[in-house]
PDB file of C-alpha atoms in Angstrom:
ATOM      1  CA  PRO A   9      60.595 129.495 -11.129  1.00  0.00           C
ATOM      2  CA  THR A  10      59.232 133.038 -12.285  1.00  0.00           C
ATOM      3  CA  THR A  11      59.517 135.867  -9.946  1.00  0.00           C
ATOM      4  CA  ARG A  12      55.865 136.460 -10.081  1.00  0.00           C
ATOM      5  CA  PRO A  13      52.913 134.038  -9.738  1.00  0.00           C
ATOM      6  CA  THR A  14      50.951 133.211 -12.826  1.00  0.00           C
ATOM      7  CA  HIS A  15      47.387 134.331 -12.918  1.00  0.00           C
ATOM      8  CA  VAL A  16      46.283 130.892 -13.827  1.00  0.00           C
ATOM      9  CA  PRO A  17      46.477 128.084 -11.119  1.00  0.00           C
ATOM     10  CA  ALA A  18      48.705 125.060 -11.711  1.00  0.00           C
ATOM     11  CA  PRO A  19      46.733 122.287 -13.426  1.00  0.00           C
ATOM     12  CA  LEU A  20      47.976 119.737 -10.911  1.00  0.00           C
ATOM     13  CA  PRO A  21      48.072 120.000  -7.021  1.00  0.00           C
ATOM     14  CA  THR A  22      50.986 120.675  -5.230  1.00  0.00           C
ATOM     15  CA  GLN A  23      53.267 118.054  -3.793  1.00  0.00           C
ATOM     16  CA  GLN A  24      52.887 119.053  -0.182  1.00  0.00           C
ATOM     17  CA  PRO A  25      49.565 119.876   1.625  1.00  0.00           C
ATOM     18  CA  THR A  26      48.610 123.070   3.214  1.00  0.00           C
ATOM     19  CA  PRO A  27      49.912 123.162   6.956  1.00  0.00           C
ATOM     20  CA  LEU A  28      47.412 121.824   9.548  1.00  0.00           C
ATOM     21  CA  PRO A  29      46.119 123.810  12.444  1.00  0.00           C
ATOM     22  CA  SER A  30      48.012 123.349  15.814  1.00  0.00           C
ATOM     23  CA  MET A  31      47.328 120.228  17.876  1.00  0.00           C
ATOM     24  CA  VAL A  32      48.383 121.879  21.081  1.00  0.00           C
ATOM     25  CA  PRO A  33      45.522 123.769  22.798  1.00  0.00           C
ATOM     26  CA  THR A  34      45.935 127.206  23.736  1.00  0.00           C
ATOM     27  CA  ALA A  35      47.122 128.154  27.342  1.00  0.00           C
ATOM     28  CA  GLN A  36      43.867 130.156  28.018  1.00  0.00           C
ATOM     29  CA  PRO A  37      40.391 128.881  27.592  1.00  0.00           C
ATOM     30  CA  THR A  38      37.835 130.592  25.339  1.00  0.00           C
ATOM     31  CA  ALA A  39      35.860 133.621  26.857  1.00  0.00           C
ATOM     32  CA  GLN A  40      32.393 132.265  25.963  1.00  0.00           C
ATOM     33  CA  PRO A  41      31.407 128.604  26.203  1.00  0.00           C
ATOM     34  CA  THR A  42      30.126 126.668  23.178  1.00  0.00           C
ATOM     35  CA  PRO A  43      26.570 127.395  22.359  1.00  0.00           C
ATOM     36  CA  GLN A  44      25.680 123.598  21.990  1.00  0.00           C
ATOM     37  CA  PRO A  45      26.837 120.637  24.334  1.00  0.00           C
ATOM     38  CA  THR A  46      29.121 117.955  23.225  1.00  0.00           C
ATOM     39  CA  ALA A  47      27.687 115.020  21.417  1.00  0.00           C
ATOM     40  CA  GLN A  48      29.544 112.628  23.686  1.00  0.00           C
ATOM     41  CA  PRO A  49      29.546 113.069  27.567  1.00  0.00           C
ATOM     42  CA  THR A  50      33.034 113.066  29.009  1.00  0.00           C
ATOM     43  CA  PRO A  51      34.266 109.678  29.859  1.00  0.00           C
ATOM     44  CA  LEU A  52      35.256 110.379  33.439  1.00  0.00           C
ATOM     45  CA  PRO A  53      33.572 112.399  36.223  1.00  0.00           C
ATOM     46  CA  THR A  54      34.896 115.808  37.368  1.00  0.00           C
ATOM     47  CA  PRO A  55      37.420 115.050  40.258  1.00  0.00           C
ATOM     48  CA  GLN A  56      35.844 117.576  42.505  1.00  0.00           C
ATOM     49  CA  PRO A  57      31.989 117.782  43.289  1.00  0.00           C
ATOM     50  CA  THR A  58      30.345 121.068  42.691  1.00  0.00           C
ATOM     51  CA  PRO A  59      30.214 123.250  45.738  1.00  0.00           C
ATOM     52  CA  VAL A  60      26.559 124.107  45.340  1.00  0.00           C
ATOM     53  CA  PRO A  61      23.876 121.391  44.544  1.00  0.00           C
ATOM     54  CA  SER A  62      21.735 121.676  41.646  1.00  0.00           C
ATOM     55  CA  GLY A  63      18.233 123.249  41.799  1.00  0.00           C
ATOM     56  CA  GLN A  64      16.362 120.499  40.344  1.00  0.00           C
ATOM     57  CA  PRO A  65      16.426 116.764  41.592  1.00  0.00           C
ATOM     58  CA  SER A  66      17.529 114.185  39.532  1.00  0.00           C
ATOM     59  CA  LEU A  67      15.159 112.302  37.432  1.00  0.00           C
ATOM     60  CA  ALA A  68      16.396 108.910  38.022  1.00  0.00           C
ATOM     61  CA  PRO A  69      17.169 107.071  41.256  1.00  0.00           C
ATOM     62  CA  SER A  70      20.459 106.314  42.402  1.00  0.00           C
ATOM     63  CA  PRO A  71      21.692 102.964  40.792  1.00  0.00           C
ATOM     64  CA  LEU A  72      22.751 101.373  44.305  1.00  0.00           C
ATOM     65  CA  PRO A  73      20.982 101.733  47.690  1.00  0.00           C
ATOM     66  CA  SER A  74      22.757 103.025  50.631  1.00  0.00           C
ATOM     67  CA  LEU A  75      25.228 100.615  52.503  1.00  0.00           C
ATOM     68  CA  LYS A  76      24.526 102.086  55.684  1.00  0.00           C
ATOM     69  CA  LEU A  77      22.341 100.051  57.748  1.00  0.00           C
ATOM     70  CA  THR A  78      20.009 101.257  60.513  1.00  0.00           C
ATOM     71  CA  ARG A  79      20.346 100.127  63.998  1.00  0.00           C
ATOM     72  CA  VAL A  80      17.647  98.181  65.685  1.00  0.00           C
ATOM     73  CA  THR A  81      16.886  98.976  69.240  1.00  0.00           C
ATOM     74  CA  GLU A  82      17.574  96.306  71.723  1.00  0.00           C
ATOM     75  CA  ARG A  83      15.262  97.311  74.400  1.00  0.00           C
ATOM     76  CA  PRO A  84      11.295  97.650  74.304  1.00  0.00           C
ATOM     77  CA  THR A  85       9.694 101.000  74.438  1.00  0.00           C
ATOM     78  CA  SER A  86       8.843 102.342  78.054  1.00  0.00           C
ATOM     79  CA  THR A  87       5.132 102.751  77.235  1.00  0.00           C
ATOM     80  CA  PRO A  88       2.830  99.948  75.857  1.00  0.00           C
ATOM     81  CA  THR A  89       1.152 100.127  72.375  1.00  0.00           C
ATOM     82  CA  LEU A  90      -2.316 101.517  72.224  1.00  0.00           C
ATOM     83  CA  GLY A  91      -3.537  98.922  69.815  1.00  0.00           C
ATOM     84  CA  PRO A  92      -4.266  95.170  70.799  1.00  0.00           C
ATOM     85  CA  THR A  93      -1.924  92.595  69.997  1.00  0.00           C
ATOM     86  CA  LEU A  94      -2.130  90.186  66.874  1.00  0.00           C
ATOM     87  CA  GLU A  95      -2.924  87.347  69.235  1.00  0.00           C
ATOM     88  CA  ALA A  96      -5.729  89.133  70.977  1.00  0.00           C
ATOM     89  CA  CYS A  97      -7.503  89.803  67.599  1.00  0.00           C
ATOM     90  CA  ALA A  98      -6.849  86.624  65.898  1.00  0.00           C
ATOM     91  CA  PHE A  99      -9.998  85.363  64.477  1.00  0.00           C
ATOM     92  CA  GLU A 100     -11.604  82.396  62.173  1.00  0.00           C
ATOM     93  CA  TYR A 101     -14.047  83.130  59.506  1.00  0.00           C
ATOM     94  CA  LEU A 102     -17.492  81.893  60.021  1.00  0.00           C
ATOM     95  CA  ALA A 103     -19.618  81.416  56.879  1.00  0.00           C
ATOM     96  CA  CYS A 104     -23.327  82.334  57.029  1.00  0.00           C
ATOM     97  CA  ALA A 105     -24.915  79.307  55.942  1.00  0.00           C
ATOM     98  CA  ALA A 106     -26.083  77.300  58.846  1.00  0.00           C
ATOM     99  CA  ALA A 107     -22.541  76.298  59.581  1.00  0.00           C
ATOM    100  CA  ILE A 108     -21.676  73.944  62.535  1.00  0.00           C
ATOM    101  CA  ARG A 109     -18.195  74.571  63.690  1.00  0.00           C
ATOM    102  CA  SER A 110     -16.562  72.418  66.361  1.00  0.00           C
ATOM    103  CA  SER A 111     -13.762  74.281  68.290  1.00  0.00           C
ATOM    104  CA  SER A 112     -12.202  74.626  71.888  1.00  0.00           C
ATOM    105  CA  ASN A 113     -11.227  77.595  74.087  1.00  0.00           C
ATOM    106  CA  LYS A 114      -8.936  75.673  76.054  1.00  0.00           C
ATOM    107  CA  GLY A 115      -5.496  77.184  76.491  1.00  0.00           C
ATOM    108  CA  VAL A 116      -6.118  80.191  74.111  1.00  0.00           C
ATOM    109  CA  GLY A 117      -6.080  82.760  76.541  1.00  0.00           C
ATOM    110  CA  SER A 118      -8.655  85.467  77.724  1.00  0.00           C
ATOM    111  CA  HIS A 119      -8.376  88.873  76.116  1.00  0.00           C
ATOM    112  CA  SER A 120     -11.985  90.125  76.829  1.00  0.00           C
ATOM    113  CA  GLY A 121     -14.999  89.287  78.792  1.00  0.00           C
ATOM    114  CA  ASN A 122     -15.063  86.561  81.323  1.00  0.00           C
ATOM    115  CA  PRO A 123     -11.892  85.120  82.628  1.00  0.00           C
ATOM    116  CA  SER A 124     -11.785  82.082  80.368  1.00  0.00           C
ATOM    117  CA  GLY A 125     -10.359  81.406  77.067  1.00  0.00           C
ATOM    118  CA  ASP A 126     -12.227  83.260  74.115  1.00  0.00           C
ATOM    119  CA  VAL A 127     -12.521  82.467  70.294  1.00  0.00           C
ATOM    120  CA  ARG A 128     -13.212  84.908  68.032  1.00  0.00           C
ATOM    121  CA  PHE A 129     -15.093  84.576  64.747  1.00  0.00           C
ATOM    122  CA  LEU A 130     -15.577  87.067  62.047  1.00  0.00           C
ATOM    123  CA  LEU A 131     -18.899  87.521  60.412  1.00  0.00           C
ATOM    124  CA  VAL A 132     -19.290  89.255  57.000  1.00  0.00           C
ATOM    125  CA  ALA A 133     -22.859  90.757  56.584  1.00  0.00           C
ATOM    126  CA  THR A 134     -23.309  91.918  52.866  1.00  0.00           C
ATOM    127  CA  ALA A 135     -26.811  93.090  53.533  1.00  0.00           C
ATOM    128  CA  PRO A 136     -29.455  93.469  56.233  1.00  0.00           C
ATOM    129  CA  MET A 137     -29.999  90.228  58.082  1.00  0.00           C
ATOM    130  CA  ARG A 138     -31.031  88.435  61.164  1.00  0.00           C
ATOM    131  CA  VAL A 139     -28.145  86.045  62.633  1.00  0.00           C
ATOM    132  CA  THR A 140     -28.994  83.345  64.976  1.00  0.00           C
ATOM    133  CA  ALA A 141     -25.824  81.680  66.903  1.00  0.00           C
ATOM    134  CA  SER A 142     -26.093  78.987  69.267  1.00  0.00           C
ATOM    135  CA  THR A 143     -23.894  76.573  71.180  1.00  0.00           C
ATOM    136  CA  CYS A 144     -26.964  74.119  71.959  1.00  0.00           C
ATOM    137  CA  LEU A 145     -25.332  71.169  70.432  1.00  0.00           C
ATOM    138  CA  THR A 146     -24.343  67.828  71.543  1.00  0.00           C
ATOM    139  CA  SER A 147     -20.757  68.518  70.986  1.00  0.00           C
ATOM    140  CA  THR A 148     -20.819  71.536  73.517  1.00  0.00           C
ATOM    141  CA  GLU A 149     -19.135  70.212  76.769  1.00  0.00           C
ATOM    142  CA  ILE A 150     -18.876  73.595  78.652  1.00  0.00           C
ATOM    143  CA  ALA A 151     -21.150  76.291  79.911  1.00  0.00           C
ATOM    144  CA  THR A 152     -20.507  78.922  77.253  1.00  0.00           C
ATOM    145  CA  SER A 153     -21.202  82.778  76.865  1.00  0.00           C
ATOM    146  CA  VAL A 154     -21.737  84.295  73.208  1.00  0.00           C
ATOM    147  CA  THR A 155     -21.519  87.960  72.408  1.00  0.00           C
ATOM    148  CA  LEU A 156     -21.395  90.055  69.196  1.00  0.00           C
ATOM    149  CA  TRP A 157     -19.177  92.973  68.799  1.00  0.00           C
ATOM    150  CA  ASP A 158     -18.790  95.707  65.824  1.00  0.00           C
ATOM    151  CA  THR A 159     -14.713  95.032  66.056  1.00  0.00           C
ATOM    152  CA  CYS A 160     -12.165  93.393  67.725  1.00  0.00           C
ATOM    153  CA  PRO A 161     -13.193  93.253  71.406  1.00  0.00           C
ATOM    154  CA  SER A 162      -9.678  94.075  72.528  1.00  0.00           C
ATOM    155  CA  ALA A 163      -9.404  97.375  70.427  1.00  0.00           C
ATOM    156  CA  PRO A 164     -10.107 100.597  71.668  1.00  0.00           C
ATOM    157  CA  GLY A 165     -13.678 101.818  71.206  1.00  0.00           C
ATOM    158  CA  ALA A 166     -15.030  98.498  70.724  1.00  0.00           C
ATOM    159  CA  SER A 167     -18.811  98.236  71.377  1.00  0.00           C
ATOM    160  CA  LEU A 168     -20.877  95.251  72.425  1.00  0.00           C
ATOM    161  CA  VAL A 169     -23.684  94.902  69.731  1.00  0.00           C
ATOM    162  CA  ALA A 170     -25.604  91.991  71.279  1.00  0.00           C
ATOM    163  CA  ASN A 171     -25.568  89.423  74.028  1.00  0.00           C
ATOM    164  CA  GLN A 172     -27.059  86.120  74.409  1.00  0.00           C
ATOM    165  CA  SER A 173     -30.264  85.409  75.607  1.00  0.00           C
ATOM    166  CA  ALA A 174     -30.827  84.737  79.546  1.00  0.00           C
ATOM    167  CA  ASP A 175     -34.035  82.568  78.762  1.00  0.00           C
ATOM    168  CA  PHE A 176     -32.182  79.405  78.058  1.00  0.00           C
ATOM    169  CA  PHE A 177     -29.592  77.128  79.663  1.00  0.00           C
ATOM    170  CA  CYS A 178     -27.212  77.050  76.688  1.00  0.00           C
ATOM    171  CA  SER A 179     -25.973  80.067  74.421  1.00  0.00           C
ATOM    172  CA  LEU A 180     -28.396  81.587  72.182  1.00  0.00           C
ATOM    173  CA  LEU A 181     -27.803  84.735  70.499  1.00  0.00           C
ATOM    174  CA  GLU A 182     -30.314  86.566  67.946  1.00  0.00           C
ATOM    175  CA  TYR A 183     -29.494  89.999  66.346  1.00  0.00           C
ATOM    176  CA  ASP A 184     -31.088  91.820  63.537  1.00  0.00           C
ATOM    177  CA  ILE A 185     -28.150  93.466  61.598  1.00  0.00           C
ATOM    178  CA  ALA A 186     -29.348  96.751  60.011  1.00  0.00           C
ATOM    179  CA  ARG A 187     -25.944  97.957  58.688  1.00  0.00           C
ATOM    180  CA  PRO A 188     -23.759  95.677  56.454  1.00  0.00           C
ATOM    181  CA  GLY A 189     -20.274  95.194  57.564  1.00  0.00           C
ATOM    182  CA  THR A 190     -17.964  93.012  59.514  1.00  0.00           C
ATOM    183  CA  TYR A 191     -19.013  91.669  62.992  1.00  0.00           C
ATOM    184  CA  TRP A 192     -17.145  89.696  65.656  1.00  0.00           C
ATOM    185  CA  LEU A 193     -18.817  86.796  67.326  1.00  0.00           C
ATOM    186  CA  VAL A 194     -16.836  85.836  70.712  1.00  0.00           C
ATOM    187  CA  VAL A 195     -17.636  82.388  72.162  1.00  0.00           C
ATOM    188  CA  GLU A 196     -16.077  82.034  75.889  1.00  0.00           C
ATOM    189  CA  GLY A 197     -16.627  80.205  78.928  1.00  0.00           C
ATOM    190  CA  ARG A 198     -18.921  81.498  81.633  1.00  0.00           C
ATOM    191  CA  ASP A 199     -16.425  81.448  84.260  1.00  0.00           C
ATOM    192  CA  GLU A 200     -12.643  80.430  84.287  1.00  0.00           C
ATOM    193  CA  ALA A 201     -13.412  76.977  84.855  1.00  0.00           C
ATOM    194  CA  GLN A 202     -15.295  76.576  81.721  1.00  0.00           C
ATOM    195  CA  GLU A 203     -12.685  75.667  79.067  1.00  0.00           C
ATOM    196  CA  GLY A 204     -13.208  72.776  76.658  1.00  0.00           C
ATOM    197  CA  ASN A 205     -14.750  71.878  73.413  1.00  0.00           C
ATOM    198  CA  PHE A 206     -17.921  73.519  72.251  1.00  0.00           C
ATOM    199  CA  GLY A 207     -20.024  73.460  69.025  1.00  0.00           C
ATOM    200  CA  LEU A 208     -21.306  76.562  67.180  1.00  0.00           C
ATOM    201  CA  SER A 209     -24.132  76.806  64.713  1.00  0.00           C
ATOM    202  CA  LEU A 210     -24.796  80.019  62.714  1.00  0.00           C
ATOM    203  CA  SER A 211     -27.768  80.758  60.680  1.00  0.00           C
ATOM    204  CA  CYS A 212     -28.602  84.057  58.578  1.00  0.00           C
ATOM    205  CA  THR A 213     -31.907  84.971  57.333  1.00  0.00           C
ATOM    206  CA  GLY A 214     -33.053  88.138  55.279  1.00  0.00           C
ATOM    207  CA  LYS A 215     -34.312  91.164  56.848  1.00  0.00           C
ATOM    208  CA  PRO A 216     -37.087  90.112  59.490  1.00  0.00           C
ATOM    209  CA  SER A 217     -40.666  90.991  58.452  1.00  0.00           C
ATOM    210  CA  SER A 218     -43.008  93.184  60.693  1.00  0.00           C
ATOM    211  CA  THR A 219     -45.453  90.124  61.001  1.00  0.00           C
ATOM    212  CA  PRO A 220     -44.580  86.863  62.915  1.00  0.00           C
ATOM    213  CA  THR A 221     -44.223  83.567  60.958  1.00  0.00           C
ATOM    214  CA  GLN A 222     -46.999  80.898  60.857  1.00  0.00           C
ATOM    215  CA  GLN A 223     -44.517  78.375  62.339  1.00  0.00           C
ATOM    216  CA  PRO A 224     -42.710  78.801  65.493  1.00  0.00           C
ATOM    217  CA  THR A 225     -38.892  78.956  65.473  1.00  0.00           C
ATOM    218  CA  LEU A 226     -37.072  75.889  66.625  1.00  0.00           C
ATOM    219  CA  LEU A 227     -35.799  77.195  69.886  1.00  0.00           C
ATOM    220  CA  PRO A 228     -34.162  75.017  72.468  1.00  0.00           C
ATOM    221  CA  SER A 229     -35.997  74.259  75.583  1.00  0.00           C
ATOM    222  CA  GLN A 230     -35.785  76.518  78.371  1.00  0.00           C
ATOM    223  CA  GLN A 231     -33.846  75.811  81.547  1.00  0.00           C
ATOM    224  CA  PRO A 232     -35.437  72.811  83.176  1.00  0.00           C
ATOM    225  CA  THR A 233     -37.153  73.240  86.808  1.00  0.00           C
ATOM    226  CA  HIS A 234     -35.776  71.200  89.626  1.00  0.00           C
ATOM    227  CA  ALA A 235     -39.202  70.518  91.156  1.00  0.00           C
ATOM    228  CA  PRO A 236     -41.992  68.511  89.517  1.00  0.00           C
ATOM    229  CA  ARG A 237     -45.315  70.032  88.238  1.00  0.00           C
ATOM    230  CA  PRO A 238     -47.710  70.311  91.116  1.00  0.00           C
ATOM    231  CA  PHE A 239     -50.562  68.683  89.021  1.00  0.00           C
ATOM    232  CA  PRO A 240     -50.282  65.459  86.888  1.00  0.00           C
ATOM    233  CA  SER A 241     -50.562  65.490  83.256  1.00  0.00           C
ATOM    234  CA  PRO A 242     -54.174  65.396  81.662  1.00  0.00           C
ATOM    235  CA  GLY A 243     -53.176  62.008  79.923  1.00  0.00           C
ATOM    236  CA  PRO A 244     -50.780  59.036  80.220  1.00  0.00           C
ATOM    237  CA  SER A 245     -47.665  59.050  78.524  1.00  0.00           C
ATOM    238  CA  GLY A 246     -47.368  57.385  75.031  1.00  0.00           C
ATOM    239  CA  GLN A 247     -44.965  54.694  76.341  1.00  0.00           C
ATOM    240  CA  PRO A 248     -45.180  53.089  79.824  1.00  0.00           C
ATOM    241  CA  SER A 249     -42.180  53.456  82.000  1.00  0.00           C
ATOM    242  CA  PRO A 250     -39.725  50.425  81.694  1.00  0.00           C
ATOM    243  CA  ALA A 251     -39.460  49.528  85.415  1.00  0.00           C
ATOM    244  CA  PRO A 252     -42.194  49.608  88.248  1.00  0.00           C
ATOM    245  CA  THR A 253     -42.109  52.236  90.804  1.00  0.00           C
ATOM    246  CA  THR A 254     -40.006  51.331  93.718  1.00  0.00           C
ATOM    247  CA  ARG A 255     -42.832  52.235  96.193  1.00  0.00           C
ATOM    248  CA  PRO A 256     -46.449  51.475  96.238  1.00  0.00           C
ATOM    249  CA  ILE A 257     -49.093  54.120  96.281  1.00  0.00           C
ATOM    250  CA  PRO A 258     -50.416  54.751  99.793  1.00  0.00           C
ATOM    251  CA  GLU A 259     -53.985  54.199  98.794  1.00  0.00           C
ATOM    252  CA  PRO A 260     -55.615  51.971  96.273  1.00  0.00           C
ATOM    253  CA  SER A 261     -56.938  53.503  93.206  1.00  0.00           C
ATOM    254  CA  ALA A 262     -60.792  54.229  92.905  1.00  0.00           C
ATOM    255  CA  GLN A 263     -61.342  52.066  89.919  1.00  0.00           C
ATOM    256  CA  PRO A 264     -59.713  48.567  89.172  1.00  0.00           C
ATOM    257  CA  THR A 265     -57.301  48.354  86.205  1.00  0.00           C
ATOM    258  CA  VAL A 266     -58.573  47.080  83.042  1.00  0.00           C
ATOM    259  CA  GLU A 267     -56.342  44.181  81.449  1.00  0.00           C
TER     260      GLU A 267
END
């Protein structure tokens, strides 16, 4: 070969390529990090956690829940709960459409009012209305007591809205609801011995008018008297009695009978 290179490169490439960079990394890292992160993350996590947590929380939740279970206490609390139990506020829905329900308060427990079983019904008033609830039905076998509450009677702060009328032998409750909402109708026995079957009717009408209706309401008869009237009725009954009287009258009638 010539001792001096030619000024013009060879027309053909050299037989051997230029030497490649070293495949062995340097012993010391670079003083400055790379300006951009790597396109692919590292395949394995770092063997040691960072000593200081990150300033911002992670955007995604952890893939697995904690395997540590909480321990359930085996003993009840020393103080009772302030609210009533679910059993004390159990109820049945009562539709506002002259419904007649047959139920029983036997063996259901007493949670409010008289010491007898009480059955609770939930009434939903969507507008101002007059409600009339009554147990004056042939299916009622016990002496009942009917009350209306603004919430569950066993709940703290419950208020009695209305009580049944004292003018009738059976239970009759009438109340004008001015504020729409939910009301609790409770049927129970008048004393602890009054537990058994009863019937309940509920009717709802619109907001009552300021003037009375032309026709009287169909209320049940008042409590019957134990003594007869002091004066006889002005006219005879429509149907004669099926059997004669057991004793004759002490004096004859002034006028003979007409056959």
